[in-house]
Coordinates of C-alpha atoms in Angstrom, one line a residue:
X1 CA 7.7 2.9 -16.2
X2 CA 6.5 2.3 -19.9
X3 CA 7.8 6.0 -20.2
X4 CA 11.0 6.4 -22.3
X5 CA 12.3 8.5 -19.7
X6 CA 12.9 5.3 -17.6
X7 CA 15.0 3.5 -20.1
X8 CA 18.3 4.1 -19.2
X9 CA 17.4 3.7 -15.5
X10 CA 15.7 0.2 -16.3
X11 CA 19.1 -1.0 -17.7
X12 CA 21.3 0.4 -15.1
X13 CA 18.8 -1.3 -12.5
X14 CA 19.6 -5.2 -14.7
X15 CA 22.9 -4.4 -14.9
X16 CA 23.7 -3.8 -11.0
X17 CA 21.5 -6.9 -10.2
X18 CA 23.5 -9.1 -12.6
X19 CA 26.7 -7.4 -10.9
X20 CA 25.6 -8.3 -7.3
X21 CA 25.1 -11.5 -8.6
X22 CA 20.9 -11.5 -8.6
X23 CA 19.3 -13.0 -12.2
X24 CA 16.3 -13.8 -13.0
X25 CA 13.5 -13.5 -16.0
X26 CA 12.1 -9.7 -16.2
X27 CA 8.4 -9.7 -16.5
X28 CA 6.7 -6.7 -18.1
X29 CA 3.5 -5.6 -16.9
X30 CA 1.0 -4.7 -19.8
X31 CA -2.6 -4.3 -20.7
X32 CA -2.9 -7.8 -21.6
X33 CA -0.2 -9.4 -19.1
X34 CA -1.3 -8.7 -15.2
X35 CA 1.0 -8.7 -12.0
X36 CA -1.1 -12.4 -11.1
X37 CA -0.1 -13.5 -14.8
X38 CA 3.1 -13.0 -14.0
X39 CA 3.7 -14.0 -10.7
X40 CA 1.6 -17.2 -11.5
X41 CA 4.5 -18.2 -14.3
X42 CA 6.9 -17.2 -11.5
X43 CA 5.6 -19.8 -9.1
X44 CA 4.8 -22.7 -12.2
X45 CA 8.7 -22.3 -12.8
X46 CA 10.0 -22.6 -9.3
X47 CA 10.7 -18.8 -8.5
X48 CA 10.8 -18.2 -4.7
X49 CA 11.2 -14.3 -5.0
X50 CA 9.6 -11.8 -7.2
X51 CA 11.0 -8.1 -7.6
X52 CA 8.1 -5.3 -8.1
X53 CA 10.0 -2.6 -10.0
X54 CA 7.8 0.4 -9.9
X55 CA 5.4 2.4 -6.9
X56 CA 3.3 1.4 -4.6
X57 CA 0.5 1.1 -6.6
X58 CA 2.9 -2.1 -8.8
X59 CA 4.0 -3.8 -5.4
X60 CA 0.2 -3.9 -4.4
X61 CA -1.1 -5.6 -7.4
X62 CA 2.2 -8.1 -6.9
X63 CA 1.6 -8.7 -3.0
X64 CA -2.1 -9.3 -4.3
X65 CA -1.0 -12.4 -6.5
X66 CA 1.6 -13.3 -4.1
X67 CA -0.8 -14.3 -1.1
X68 CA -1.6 -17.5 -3.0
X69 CA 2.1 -18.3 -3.3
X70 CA 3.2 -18.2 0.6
X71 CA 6.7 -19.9 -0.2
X72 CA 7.6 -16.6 -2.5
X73 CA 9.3 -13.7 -0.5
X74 CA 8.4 -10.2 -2.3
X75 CA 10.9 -7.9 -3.2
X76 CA 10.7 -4.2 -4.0
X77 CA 12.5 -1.6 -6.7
X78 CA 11.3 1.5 -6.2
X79 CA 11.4 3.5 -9.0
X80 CA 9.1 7.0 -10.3
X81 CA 7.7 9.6 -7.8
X82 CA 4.5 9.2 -7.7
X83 CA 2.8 6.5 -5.1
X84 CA 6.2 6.5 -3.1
X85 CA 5.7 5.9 0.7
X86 CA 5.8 2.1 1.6
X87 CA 9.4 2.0 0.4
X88 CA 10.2 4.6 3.5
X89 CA 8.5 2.8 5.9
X90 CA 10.4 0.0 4.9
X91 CA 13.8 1.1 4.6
X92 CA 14.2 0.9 0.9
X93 CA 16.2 3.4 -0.4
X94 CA 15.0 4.7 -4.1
X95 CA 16.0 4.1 -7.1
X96 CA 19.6 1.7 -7.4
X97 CA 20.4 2.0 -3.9
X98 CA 17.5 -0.7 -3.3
X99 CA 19.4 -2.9 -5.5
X100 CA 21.5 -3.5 -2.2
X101 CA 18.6 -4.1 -0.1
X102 CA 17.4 -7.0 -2.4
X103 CA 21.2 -8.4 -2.4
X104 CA 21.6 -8.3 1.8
X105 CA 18.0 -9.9 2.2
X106 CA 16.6 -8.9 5.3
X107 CA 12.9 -10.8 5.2
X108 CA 10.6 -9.3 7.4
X109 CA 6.7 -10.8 7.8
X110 CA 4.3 -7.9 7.0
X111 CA 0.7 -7.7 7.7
X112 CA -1.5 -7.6 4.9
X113 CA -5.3 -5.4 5.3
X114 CA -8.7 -7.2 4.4
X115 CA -11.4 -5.8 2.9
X116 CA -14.5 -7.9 2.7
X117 CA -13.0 -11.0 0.5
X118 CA -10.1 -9.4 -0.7
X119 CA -6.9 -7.9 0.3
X120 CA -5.1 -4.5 0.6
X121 CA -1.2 -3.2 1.3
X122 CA -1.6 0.3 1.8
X123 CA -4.4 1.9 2.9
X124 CA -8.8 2.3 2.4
X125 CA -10.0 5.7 1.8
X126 CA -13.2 7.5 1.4
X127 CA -14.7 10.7 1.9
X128 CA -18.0 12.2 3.3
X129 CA -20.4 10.9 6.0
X130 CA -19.6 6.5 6.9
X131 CA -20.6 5.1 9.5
X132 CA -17.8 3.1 11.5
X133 CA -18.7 0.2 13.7
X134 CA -15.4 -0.6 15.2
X135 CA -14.6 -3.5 16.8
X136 CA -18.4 -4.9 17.2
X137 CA -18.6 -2.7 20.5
X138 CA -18.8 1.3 19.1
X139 CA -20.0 3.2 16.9
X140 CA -18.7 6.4 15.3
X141 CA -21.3 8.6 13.3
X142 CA -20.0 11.8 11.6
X143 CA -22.7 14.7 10.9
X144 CA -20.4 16.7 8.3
X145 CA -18.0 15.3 5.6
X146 CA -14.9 13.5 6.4
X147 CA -11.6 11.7 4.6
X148 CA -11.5 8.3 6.5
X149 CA -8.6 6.5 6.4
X150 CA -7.6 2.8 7.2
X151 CA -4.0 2.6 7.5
X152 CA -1.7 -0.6 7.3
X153 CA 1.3 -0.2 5.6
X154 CA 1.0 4.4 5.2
X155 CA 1.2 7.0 7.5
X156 CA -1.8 7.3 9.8
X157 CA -1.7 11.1 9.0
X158 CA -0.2 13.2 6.5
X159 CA 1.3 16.0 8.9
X160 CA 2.9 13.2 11.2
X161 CA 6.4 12.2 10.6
X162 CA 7.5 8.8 9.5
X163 CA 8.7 8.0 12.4
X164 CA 4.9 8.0 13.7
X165 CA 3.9 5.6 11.7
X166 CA 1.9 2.3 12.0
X167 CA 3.0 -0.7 13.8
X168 CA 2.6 -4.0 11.9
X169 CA -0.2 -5.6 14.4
X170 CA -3.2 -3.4 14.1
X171 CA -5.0 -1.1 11.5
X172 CA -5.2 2.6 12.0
X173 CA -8.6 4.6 11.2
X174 CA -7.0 8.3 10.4
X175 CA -10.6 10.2 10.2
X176 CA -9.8 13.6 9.2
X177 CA -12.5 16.7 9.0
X178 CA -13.4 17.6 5.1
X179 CA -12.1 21.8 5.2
X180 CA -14.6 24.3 5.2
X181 CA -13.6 26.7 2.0
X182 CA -12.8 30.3 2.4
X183 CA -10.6 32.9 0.9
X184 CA -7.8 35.0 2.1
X185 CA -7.9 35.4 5.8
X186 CA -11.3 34.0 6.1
X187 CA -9.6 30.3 4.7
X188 CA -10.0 27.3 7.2
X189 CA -6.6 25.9 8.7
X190 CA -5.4 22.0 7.9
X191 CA -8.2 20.3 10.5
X192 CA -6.5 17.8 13.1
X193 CA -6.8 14.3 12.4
X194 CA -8.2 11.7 14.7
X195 CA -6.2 8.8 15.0
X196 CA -6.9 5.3 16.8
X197 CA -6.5 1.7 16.1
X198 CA -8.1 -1.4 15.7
X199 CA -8.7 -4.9 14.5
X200 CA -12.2 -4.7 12.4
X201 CA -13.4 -2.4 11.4
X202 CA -17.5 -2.1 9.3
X203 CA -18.3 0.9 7.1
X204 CA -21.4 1.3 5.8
X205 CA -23.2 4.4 4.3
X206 CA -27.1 5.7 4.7
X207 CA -28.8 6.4 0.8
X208 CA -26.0 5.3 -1.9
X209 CA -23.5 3.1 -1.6
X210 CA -20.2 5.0 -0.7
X211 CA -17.1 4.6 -3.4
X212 CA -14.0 3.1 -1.3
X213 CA -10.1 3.7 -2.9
X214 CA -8.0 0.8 -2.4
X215 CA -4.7 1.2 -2.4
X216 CA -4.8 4.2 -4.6
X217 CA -6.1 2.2 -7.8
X218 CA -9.1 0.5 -7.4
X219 CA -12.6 0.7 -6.3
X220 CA -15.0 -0.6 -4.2
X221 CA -18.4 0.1 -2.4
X222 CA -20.1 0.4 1.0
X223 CA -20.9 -1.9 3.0
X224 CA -17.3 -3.2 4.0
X225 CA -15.7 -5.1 6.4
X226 CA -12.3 -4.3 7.0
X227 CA -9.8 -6.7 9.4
X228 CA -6.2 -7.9 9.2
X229 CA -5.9 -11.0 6.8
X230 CA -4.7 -13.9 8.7
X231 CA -1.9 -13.8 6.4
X232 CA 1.4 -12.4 6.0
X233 CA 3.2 -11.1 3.5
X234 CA 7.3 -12.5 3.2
X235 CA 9.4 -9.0 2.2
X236 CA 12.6 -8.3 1.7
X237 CA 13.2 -5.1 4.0
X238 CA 15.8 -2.1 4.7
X239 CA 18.2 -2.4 7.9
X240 CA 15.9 1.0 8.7
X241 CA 12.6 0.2 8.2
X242 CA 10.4 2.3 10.2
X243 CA 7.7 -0.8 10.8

């Protein structure tokens, strides 16, 4: 949103929330100012909500910092294209329109992924060969490249509908066949997903570690362990949230 494009937007968005009658400092996000810098001066100063304006990627980093403030309910602006599928699930209209949402405030508890010692809104990712203990009990080993998923708050597969998507009380392991390349008629169709749930989750890799994507931004490694965090995450929601 640092774009000049979203200028006008960004003071149409202050004025409607001054209008419904929701004020409030506006924090900037910046290479030197992070979303826990922020929402840290929130809590110091008595804030009990605190708006992410911006895509998925923004409210992660703010539901991050917000898991040490349980009192503060998280609320969400959805504005840009890119990185925009939690506000569906959730019922948030984009752009203005979600102005609204904030001002009926319907707060819902959401579940909040774990990987090893930190957290995650959205969703793991990798791709190639892991190895998935699941649950302690079963093991699955794949013997050809593979994007695996692990779904909380996205869709557990990208041809399913929204509609389809994940409950709030499990993770969803979305393990999807990497597609063999061809040309013309000879070109592989879209392999099936496999889809199933579960509570923990271990990925590990044989030779070098494996690079994990974490909610779209940043990075980790092989070996992981990969649960529901014991705790929940206060949002305001849509009337028709899909979760």
């Amino acid at each position: 949103l640092q774009d000049r494009g979203y200028t006008t937007t960004l003071i149409k968005f202050e004025t409607l929330l001054t209008d419904l009658g929701i004020q409030g400092r506006v924090g900037r996000l910046t290479l030197l100012k992070s979303a826990k810098d922020l929402v840290d001066g929130a809590s110091r100063e008595g804030a009990d909500t605190v708006v992410a304006v911006g895509n998925d990627i923004t409210l992660s980093q703010v539901a991050q910092a917000v898991l040490k403030h349980p009192k503060i309910t998280v609320g969400f602006v959805p504005l840009g294209t890119q990185h925009q599928t939690i506000a569906q699930l959730l019922g948030i209209p984009l752009g203005l329109l979600s102005c609204h949402v904030l001002s009926s405030r319907i707060v819902a508890s959401l579940a909040i992924g774990k990987i090893n010692n930190q957290y995650f809104l959205q969703s793991v990712s990798a791709n190639g060969t892991p190895t998935l203990l699941c649950e302690g009990s079963y093991e699955v080993a794949l013997d050809r490249p593979h994007e695996v998923r692990i779904c909380n708050l996205d869709r557990a597969a990208e041809t399913e509908s929204a509609e389809s998507s994940l409950p709030t009380n499990q993770l969803v392991a979305c393990i999807t066949p990497t597609p063999a390349k061809g040309f013309g008629l000879f070109r592989s169709a879209r392999p099936r997903a496999s889809l199933f749930p579960l509570q923990e989750l271990r990925l590990s890799s044989s030779g070098d570690e494996l690079p994990l994507m974490v909610d779209n931004y940043r990075v980790l490694k092989t070996p992981a362990v990969i649960t529901l965090a014991t705790q929940k995450l206060r949002m305001i929601v849509g009337k028709k949230r899909l979760l």
